[in-house]
mmCIF file of C-alpha atoms and ligand atoms in Angstrom:
data_model
loop_
_atom_site.group_PDB
_atom_site.id
_atom_site.type_symbol
_atom_site.label_atom_id
_atom_site.label_comp_id
_atom_site.label_asym_id
_atom_site.label_seq_id
_atom_site.Cartn_x
_atom_site.Cartn_y
_atom_site.Cartn_z
ATOM 1 C CA MET T 31 117.415 78.658 116.382
ATOM 2 C CA PRO T 32 117.593 79.477 112.643
ATOM 3 C CA GLU T 33 114.477 81.140 111.220
ATOM 4 C CA SER T 34 112.135 78.546 109.639
ATOM 5 C CA LYS T 35 111.513 79.099 105.934
ATOM 6 C CA GLN T 36 108.914 76.352 105.649
ATOM 7 C CA THR T 37 106.137 77.607 103.404
ATOM 8 C CA PHE T 38 102.460 77.382 104.374
ATOM 9 C CA ARG T 39 100.272 74.371 103.619
ATOM 10 C CA PRO T 40 98.341 74.942 100.322
ATOM 11 C CA GLY T 41 94.802 76.153 100.966
ATOM 12 C CA THR T 42 95.579 77.806 104.323
ATOM 13 C CA LEU T 43 96.841 81.274 103.404
ATOM 14 C CA TRP T 44 93.501 83.077 103.613
ATOM 15 C CA SER T 45 92.670 81.713 107.072
ATOM 16 C CA ALA T 46 96.223 82.605 108.180
ATOM 17 C CA VAL T 47 95.666 86.204 107.011
ATOM 18 C CA VAL T 48 92.323 86.477 108.808
ATOM 19 C CA ASN T 49 93.544 84.855 112.048
ATOM 20 C CA ARG T 50 96.725 86.892 112.140
ATOM 21 C CA THR T 51 94.745 90.086 111.544
ATOM 22 C CA ARG T 52 92.484 89.356 114.518
ATOM 23 C CA GLN T 53 95.408 88.506 116.799
ATOM 24 C CA ALA T 54 97.457 91.521 115.704
ATOM 25 C CA ILE T 55 94.520 93.871 116.360
ATOM 26 C CA GLU T 56 94.063 92.368 119.826
ATOM 27 C CA LYS T 57 97.758 92.897 120.575
ATOM 28 C CA GLY T 58 97.679 96.455 119.266
ATOM 29 C CA ALA T 59 100.304 95.613 116.597
ATOM 30 C CA LEU T 60 97.890 96.338 113.742
ATOM 31 C CA ARG T 61 96.417 99.811 113.515
ATOM 32 C CA PRO T 62 93.602 99.904 110.927
ATOM 33 C CA ILE T 63 92.753 103.336 109.529
ATOM 34 C CA ALA T 64 89.014 103.969 109.771
ATOM 35 C CA THR T 65 87.461 105.540 106.684
ATOM 36 C CA GLU T 66 84.019 106.499 105.420
ATOM 37 C CA ARG T 67 83.101 105.291 101.943
ATOM 38 C CA GLU T 68 81.758 107.612 99.251
ATOM 39 C CA THR T 69 80.977 106.763 95.650
ATOM 40 C CA VAL T 70 81.837 109.215 92.877
ATOM 41 C CA GLU T 71 80.566 108.344 89.394
ATOM 42 C CA ASP T 72 82.738 109.505 86.521
ATOM 43 C CA GLU T 73 83.104 108.405 82.877
ATOM 44 C CA GLY T 74 81.145 105.181 83.399
ATOM 45 C CA VAL T 75 83.085 104.112 86.506
ATOM 46 C CA ALA T 76 81.684 104.192 90.059
ATOM 47 C CA PHE T 77 84.846 105.150 91.947
ATOM 48 C CA ASP T 78 85.102 104.305 95.646
ATOM 49 C CA VAL T 79 86.571 107.173 97.591
ATOM 50 C CA ARG T 80 87.527 106.383 101.170
ATOM 51 C CA VAL T 81 87.698 109.405 103.412
ATOM 52 C CA VAL T 82 89.924 109.050 106.476
ATOM 53 C CA SER T 83 87.661 109.604 109.482
ATOM 54 C CA ALA T 84 88.215 112.626 111.713
ATOM 55 C CA LEU T 85 88.747 110.225 114.612
ATOM 56 C CA ALA T 86 91.497 108.334 112.773
ATOM 57 C CA ARG T 87 93.202 111.646 111.915
ATOM 58 C CA LYS T 88 93.078 112.722 115.569
ATOM 59 C CA ALA T 89 94.456 109.353 116.719
ATOM 60 C CA TYR T 90 97.354 109.732 114.277
ATOM 61 C CA GLU T 91 98.054 113.307 115.370
ATOM 62 C CA ALA T 92 98.157 112.110 118.992
ATOM 63 C CA ASN T 93 100.497 109.241 118.094
ATOM 64 C CA PRO T 94 102.379 110.194 114.916
ATOM 65 C CA ASP T 95 104.779 107.886 113.101
ATOM 66 C CA VAL T 96 108.124 109.349 114.154
ATOM 67 C CA ARG T 97 110.485 106.778 112.657
ATOM 68 C CA PRO T 98 113.492 108.115 110.726
ATOM 69 C CA PRO T 99 113.032 108.272 106.932
ATOM 70 C CA ASP T 100 115.581 105.481 106.284
ATOM 71 C CA PHE T 101 113.858 103.081 108.731
ATOM 72 C CA ASP T 102 113.090 99.705 107.080
ATOM 73 C CA PRO T 103 109.843 98.291 108.549
ATOM 74 C CA PHE T 104 110.374 94.955 106.777
ATOM 75 C CA LEU T 105 113.951 94.126 107.877
ATOM 76 C CA PRO T 106 113.117 92.945 110.353
ATOM 77 C CA TYR T 107 109.341 92.822 110.011
ATOM 78 C CA GLU T 108 107.262 92.878 113.202
ATOM 79 C CA GLU T 109 106.785 89.305 114.372
ATOM 80 C CA GLU T 110 103.119 89.980 115.303
ATOM 81 C CA LEU T 111 102.416 90.896 111.653
ATOM 82 C CA PHE T 112 104.015 87.777 110.142
ATOM 83 C CA VAL T 113 101.486 85.630 108.229
ATOM 84 C CA ALA T 114 103.470 82.986 106.330
ATOM 85 C CA ASN T 115 106.575 82.189 104.349
ATOM 86 C CA ILE T 116 105.350 82.607 100.786
ATOM 87 C CA SER T 117 108.506 81.241 99.136
ATOM 88 C CA LYS T 118 112.244 80.962 99.721
ATOM 89 C CA THR T 119 112.593 84.604 98.743
ATOM 90 C CA HIS T 120 109.386 86.266 100.043
ATOM 91 C CA VAL T 121 107.534 86.650 103.323
ATOM 92 C CA GLY T 122 103.839 87.493 103.821
ATOM 93 C CA VAL T 123 103.353 90.263 106.385
ATOM 94 C CA LEU T 124 100.218 92.238 107.269
ATOM 95 C CA ASN T 125 100.061 95.899 106.391
ATOM 96 C CA LYS T 126 100.384 97.584 109.786
ATOM 97 C CA PHE T 127 98.151 100.532 108.844
ATOM 98 C CA PRO T 128 95.484 98.978 106.604
ATOM 99 C CA VAL T 129 92.619 100.863 105.024
ATOM 100 C CA VAL T 130 91.356 97.656 103.400
ATOM 101 C CA ASP T 131 90.807 94.685 105.764
ATOM 102 C CA ASN T 132 93.188 91.710 105.470
ATOM 103 C CA HIS T 133 95.782 93.586 103.411
ATOM 104 C CA LEU T 134 98.829 91.377 102.789
ATOM 105 C CA LEU T 135 102.316 92.628 101.905
ATOM 106 C CA ILE T 136 104.629 90.262 100.017
ATOM 107 C CA VAL T 137 108.064 91.379 101.088
ATOM 108 C CA THR T 138 111.481 90.277 99.829
ATOM 109 C CA ARG T 139 113.520 88.606 102.600
ATOM 110 C CA ALA T 140 116.646 90.476 101.557
ATOM 111 C CA PHE T 141 116.603 94.202 100.859
ATOM 112 C CA GLU T 142 115.871 95.162 97.259
ATOM 113 C CA GLU T 143 114.946 98.617 95.970
ATOM 114 C CA GLN T 144 111.260 99.240 95.307
ATOM 115 C CA THR T 145 112.245 100.861 92.000
ATOM 116 C CA SER T 146 114.107 97.781 90.723
ATOM 117 C CA LEU T 147 112.512 95.605 88.059
ATOM 118 C CA LEU T 148 110.201 92.820 89.208
ATOM 119 C CA THR T 149 111.803 89.373 88.999
ATOM 120 C CA PRO T 150 110.548 85.829 88.308
ATOM 121 C CA SER T 151 110.570 85.160 92.074
ATOM 122 C CA ASP T 152 108.477 88.305 92.728
ATOM 123 C CA PHE T 153 105.911 87.044 90.218
ATOM 124 C CA GLN T 154 106.059 83.523 91.559
ATOM 125 C CA ALA T 155 105.347 84.807 95.097
ATOM 126 C CA PHE T 156 102.422 86.946 94.048
ATOM 127 C CA TRP T 157 100.952 84.139 91.970
ATOM 128 C CA VAL T 158 101.198 81.775 94.960
ATOM 129 C CA CYS T 159 99.040 84.292 96.896
ATOM 130 C CA LEU T 160 96.538 84.935 94.084
ATOM 131 C CA ARG T 161 95.989 81.195 93.706
ATOM 132 C CA GLU T 162 95.135 80.989 97.411
ATOM 133 C CA PHE T 163 92.411 83.633 97.471
ATOM 134 C CA GLU T 164 90.590 85.957 95.085
ATOM 135 C CA GLY T 165 92.490 89.213 95.294
ATOM 136 C CA LEU T 166 94.000 92.210 93.579
ATOM 137 C CA ALA T 167 97.801 92.162 93.576
ATOM 138 C CA PHE T 168 99.593 95.442 92.994
ATOM 139 C CA TYR T 169 102.949 97.148 92.930
ATOM 140 C CA ASN T 170 103.822 100.808 93.348
ATOM 141 C CA SER T 171 107.222 101.220 91.734
ATOM 142 C CA GLY T 172 108.791 103.994 93.805
ATOM 143 C CA GLN T 173 107.606 107.209 95.409
ATOM 144 C CA VAL T 174 106.216 108.819 92.235
ATOM 145 C CA SER T 175 103.941 105.782 91.908
ATOM 146 C CA GLY T 176 102.658 106.128 95.479
ATOM 147 C CA ALA T 177 105.096 103.864 97.368
ATOM 148 C CA SER T 178 106.019 104.906 100.900
ATOM 149 C CA GLN T 179 108.679 102.250 101.608
ATOM 150 C CA ARG T 180 111.965 101.582 99.784
ATOM 151 C CA HIS T 181 112.208 97.878 100.655
ATOM 152 C CA LYS T 182 110.609 95.885 97.825
ATOM 153 C CA HIS T 183 107.030 94.810 98.567
ATOM 154 C CA LEU T 184 104.172 93.628 96.401
ATOM 155 C CA GLN T 185 100.707 93.792 97.934
ATOM 156 C CA VAL T 186 97.466 91.807 97.788
ATOM 157 C CA VAL T 187 94.017 92.934 98.916
ATOM 158 C CA PRO T 188 91.042 90.554 98.882
ATOM 159 C CA LEU T 189 88.211 91.002 96.386
ATOM 160 C CA PRO T 190 85.520 92.172 96.130
ATOM 161 C CA PHE T 191 86.244 95.550 97.733
ATOM 162 C CA PHE T 192 82.513 95.854 98.482
ATOM 163 C CA SER T 193 79.779 93.302 97.893
ATOM 164 C CA ASP T 194 77.176 95.669 96.381
ATOM 165 C CA VAL T 195 79.134 96.613 93.206
ATOM 166 C CA PRO T 196 81.539 95.022 90.673
ATOM 167 C CA ALA T 197 84.505 93.337 92.422
ATOM 168 C CA ILE T 198 86.738 96.158 91.151
ATOM 169 C CA PRO T 199 85.271 99.586 90.255
ATOM 170 C CA ILE T 200 87.121 99.772 86.901
ATOM 171 C CA GLN T 201 85.580 96.439 85.853
ATOM 172 C CA PRO T 202 83.496 98.106 83.074
ATOM 173 C CA ALA T 203 86.743 99.395 81.489
ATOM 174 C CA LEU T 204 88.246 95.891 81.578
ATOM 175 C CA GLU T 205 85.229 94.421 79.819
ATOM 176 C CA ASN T 206 85.914 96.796 76.974
ATOM 177 C CA VAL T 207 89.518 96.052 75.973
ATOM 178 C CA ILE T 208 90.871 96.234 72.427
ATOM 179 C CA VAL T 209 93.840 93.938 71.820
ATOM 180 C CA THR T 210 96.460 94.870 69.225
ATOM 181 C CA GLU T 211 99.516 92.626 68.768
ATOM 182 C CA GLY T 212 98.867 90.961 72.108
ATOM 183 C CA ILE T 213 98.573 94.205 74.110
ATOM 184 C CA GLY T 214 95.182 95.314 75.403
ATOM 185 C CA ARG T 215 93.987 98.866 75.894
ATOM 186 C CA SER T 216 90.611 100.109 77.111
ATOM 187 C CA PRO T 217 89.021 103.102 75.362
ATOM 188 C CA MET T 218 87.449 103.935 78.741
ATOM 189 C CA LEU T 219 90.847 104.666 80.322
ATOM 190 C CA PRO T 220 92.096 107.961 78.819
ATOM 191 C CA PHE T 221 95.749 107.640 79.884
ATOM 192 C CA ASP T 222 98.700 105.434 78.875
ATOM 193 C CA HIS T 223 98.232 101.854 80.008
ATOM 194 C CA ALA T 224 98.670 98.307 78.733
ATOM 195 C CA ILE T 225 96.788 95.150 79.661
ATOM 196 C CA ALA T 226 97.635 91.451 79.281
ATOM 197 C CA ARG T 227 95.265 88.550 79.792
ATOM 198 C CA LEU T 228 96.490 85.801 82.135
ATOM 199 C CA ASP T 229 94.216 82.933 81.037
ATOM 200 C CA ASP T 230 97.244 80.886 79.982
ATOM 201 C CA VAL T 231 98.966 81.165 83.398
ATOM 202 C CA GLY T 232 96.415 79.331 85.563
ATOM 203 C CA GLY T 233 97.427 75.786 84.594
ATOM 204 C CA LEU T 234 101.197 76.279 85.009
ATOM 205 C CA SER T 235 103.455 75.240 87.891
ATOM 206 C CA PHE T 236 104.433 78.155 90.136
ATOM 207 C CA LEU T 237 107.920 78.158 88.627
ATOM 208 C CA ASN T 238 106.592 78.374 85.078
ATOM 209 C CA ALA T 239 103.897 80.866 86.105
ATOM 210 C CA GLY T 240 106.614 83.182 87.466
ATOM 211 C CA ALA T 241 108.469 82.982 84.138
ATOM 212 C CA ARG T 242 105.294 83.502 82.036
ATOM 213 C CA LEU T 243 104.191 86.483 84.148
ATOM 214 C CA LEU T 244 107.629 88.013 83.761
ATOM 215 C CA GLU T 245 107.366 87.727 79.948
ATOM 216 C CA LYS T 246 104.002 89.478 80.014
ATOM 217 C CA TYR T 247 105.295 92.187 82.351
ATOM 218 C CA ALA T 248 108.276 92.807 80.029
ATOM 219 C CA ALA T 249 105.911 93.088 77.043
ATOM 220 C CA LEU T 250 103.709 95.569 78.959
ATOM 221 C CA LEU T 251 106.729 97.653 79.989
ATOM 222 C CA ASP T 252 107.761 97.828 76.306
ATOM 223 C CA ALA T 253 104.205 98.726 75.309
ATOM 224 C CA VAL T 254 104.114 101.747 77.639
ATOM 225 C CA GLY T 255 107.609 102.860 76.595
ATOM 226 C CA LEU T 256 109.416 101.848 79.807
ATOM 227 C CA GLY T 257 111.244 98.784 78.452
ATOM 228 C CA SER T 258 114.680 100.371 78.494
ATOM 229 C CA ALA T 259 114.161 103.031 81.186
ATOM 230 C CA SER T 260 116.554 103.299 84.152
ATOM 231 C CA ASP T 261 115.273 102.433 87.644
ATOM 232 C CA GLU T 262 114.917 106.145 88.459
ATOM 233 C CA GLY T 263 113.105 106.890 85.198
ATOM 234 C CA ARG T 264 110.694 103.979 85.472
ATOM 235 C CA ALA T 265 107.636 105.046 87.500
ATOM 236 C CA TYR T 266 104.556 102.860 87.056
ATOM 237 C CA ASN T 267 101.848 100.923 88.847
ATOM 238 C CA MET T 268 101.189 97.249 88.204
ATOM 239 C CA LEU T 269 97.809 95.705 89.024
ATOM 240 C CA ALA T 270 96.800 92.078 88.527
ATOM 241 C CA THR T 271 94.138 89.537 89.311
ATOM 242 C CA ARG T 272 94.085 85.885 88.246
ATOM 243 C CA ARG T 273 92.685 87.048 84.901
ATOM 244 C CA TRP T 274 94.655 90.129 83.817
ATOM 245 C CA MET T 275 97.663 92.328 84.485
ATOM 246 C CA MET T 276 97.748 96.087 83.814
ATOM 247 C CA LEU T 277 100.632 98.566 83.796
ATOM 248 C CA VAL T 278 100.158 102.329 84.108
ATOM 249 C CA PRO T 279 103.181 104.628 83.738
ATOM 250 C CA ARG T 280 103.212 107.589 86.141
ATOM 251 C CA SER T 281 104.225 111.226 85.876
ATOM 252 C CA ARG T 282 103.597 112.340 89.478
ATOM 253 C CA GLU T 283 102.473 111.054 92.852
ATOM 254 C CA ARG T 284 99.763 113.576 93.734
ATOM 255 C CA PHE T 285 96.705 115.313 92.333
ATOM 256 C CA HIS T 286 95.936 118.489 94.338
ATOM 257 C CA GLY T 287 97.649 116.954 97.372
ATOM 258 C CA ILE T 288 95.873 113.586 96.994
ATOM 259 C CA SER T 289 98.370 110.706 96.813
ATOM 260 C CA VAL T 290 97.429 108.101 94.198
ATOM 261 C CA ASN T 291 98.838 104.579 94.113
ATOM 262 C CA ALA T 292 97.966 101.438 92.118
ATOM 263 C CA LEU T 293 94.601 101.115 93.873
ATOM 264 C CA GLY T 294 93.558 104.434 92.319
ATOM 265 C CA PHE T 295 93.741 102.768 88.905
ATOM 266 C CA ALA T 296 91.458 100.016 90.195
ATOM 267 C CA GLY T 297 88.970 102.796 91.028
ATOM 268 C CA GLU T 298 89.769 102.913 94.774
ATOM 269 C CA LEU T 299 90.950 106.310 95.994
ATOM 270 C CA LEU T 300 91.905 107.480 99.461
ATOM 271 C CA VAL T 301 91.569 111.074 100.681
ATOM 272 C CA MET T 302 92.552 112.603 104.010
ATOM 273 C CA ASP T 303 89.443 114.730 104.560
ATOM 274 C CA ARG T 304 86.156 116.052 103.117
ATOM 275 C CA GLU T 305 87.951 118.956 101.445
ATOM 276 C CA GLN T 306 89.984 116.531 99.336
ATOM 277 C CA LEU T 307 86.786 114.588 98.587
ATOM 278 C CA GLU T 308 85.214 117.802 97.255
ATOM 279 C CA THR T 309 88.323 118.412 95.107
ATOM 280 C CA LEU T 310 87.857 114.958 93.590
ATOM 281 C CA ARG T 311 84.141 115.534 93.036
ATOM 282 C CA ARG T 312 84.809 118.889 91.376
ATOM 283 C CA HIS T 313 87.454 117.652 88.932
ATOM 284 C CA GLY T 314 86.258 114.057 88.632
ATOM 285 C CA PRO T 315 88.376 111.031 89.672
ATOM 286 C CA MET T 316 89.213 110.247 86.029
ATOM 287 C CA ALA T 317 90.829 113.708 85.686
ATOM 288 C CA ALA T 318 92.884 112.889 88.797
ATOM 289 C CA LEU T 319 94.092 109.653 87.197
ATOM 290 C CA ILE T 320 94.882 111.399 83.902
ATOM 291 C CA SER T 321 96.895 114.005 85.792
ATOM 292 C CA VAL T 322 99.112 111.506 87.672
ATOM 293 C CA ALA T 323 99.460 109.118 84.722
ATOM 294 C CA ILE T 324 100.745 110.054 81.262
HETATM 295 P P1 AMP A 675 103.326 101.527 100.080
HETATM 296 O O1 AMP A 675 102.890 102.732 100.879
HETATM 297 O O2 AMP A 675 102.554 101.280 98.856
HETATM 298 O O3 AMP A 675 104.822 101.563 99.848
HETATM 299 O O4 AMP A 675 103.050 100.254 101.001
HETATM 300 C C1 AMP A 675 103.752 100.036 102.190
HETATM 301 C C2 AMP A 675 102.786 99.749 103.283
HETATM 302 O O5 AMP A 675 103.532 99.357 104.430
HETATM 303 C C3 AMP A 675 101.965 100.949 103.726
HETATM 304 O O6 AMP A 675 100.616 100.711 103.342
HETATM 305 C C4 AMP A 675 102.117 101.001 105.227
HETATM 306 O O7 AMP A 675 100.875 101.074 105.873
HETATM 307 C C5 AMP A 675 102.787 99.684 105.559
HETATM 308 N N1 AMP A 675 103.666 99.718 106.724
HETATM 309 C C6 AMP A 675 104.331 100.759 107.251
HETATM 310 N N2 AMP A 675 105.048 100.354 108.347
HETATM 311 C C7 AMP A 675 104.842 99.021 108.480
HETATM 312 C C8 AMP A 675 105.288 97.998 109.374
HETATM 313 N N3 AMP A 675 106.116 98.270 110.382
HETATM 314 N N4 AMP A 675 104.872 96.737 109.184
HETATM 315 C C9 AMP A 675 104.010 96.436 108.179
HETATM 316 N N5 AMP A 675 103.544 97.352 107.314
HETATM 317 C C10 AMP A 675 103.955 98.615 107.448
#
């Protein structure tokens, strides 16, 4: 039987994510990584630092991921992790090793390189998801930007990260944006970045939203000097909610061994142990971001 590409019924994506997560955990297909949460205040931002628990580290050491480096986990994806057809070109699949609950990957059906430029259909797919539930969409463009898989995948995590603080730790920086010629920058973020507001996207059809988001993305790439870079020379993170999109060009993946991806620039960092947490405390998370950005 040919694979069905019927997309989900509007208004049902969030419950599909939650139900699939529960079923996949029961079947052992989903392997959440347990962490302990710490807060590190720096430069007016209360960063969340998740520390991988000793138990989770032990479990991984007992059952390491031994797949070859060229293995593509999304072609095919694991059936137990499938959530929904997002569009003709993209599939929604659960992150197999989530740190954040209900973490959705938006994967291209056909192989595309993670370092290739985002396309109107990528933006259309991520907008379809953001319209379904309040979330942070992000993209790690290649290994230097924190990506671990070559097959193109955008990602969405639900917001808020925690209920006791702003929905996103860097919220104070986003409330303090100076716009020049249509490009926003926050004086609280001391590294290259560019921000666009998305207020004019909400009322558009998905097709037109994809096109409008692409225009904004192209303008942000130009603003951070990556407009004419080659795929290999174009390392950046993209983060977006329904209200804004931000691009951060990258110089390196790690700060003192700590891998940073797009979530780091939302104020959510992940460390492997208490030693790495102390490194972050000593230098300050903002110094870590400055070091891996430009
Ligand atoms: P990134 O590391 O940003 O490239 O995101 C890729 C994500 O894919 C990682 O967070 C992994 O946990 C996740 N992942 C790895 N293998 C699989 C798999 N077989 N199915 C679904 N997700 C996976």
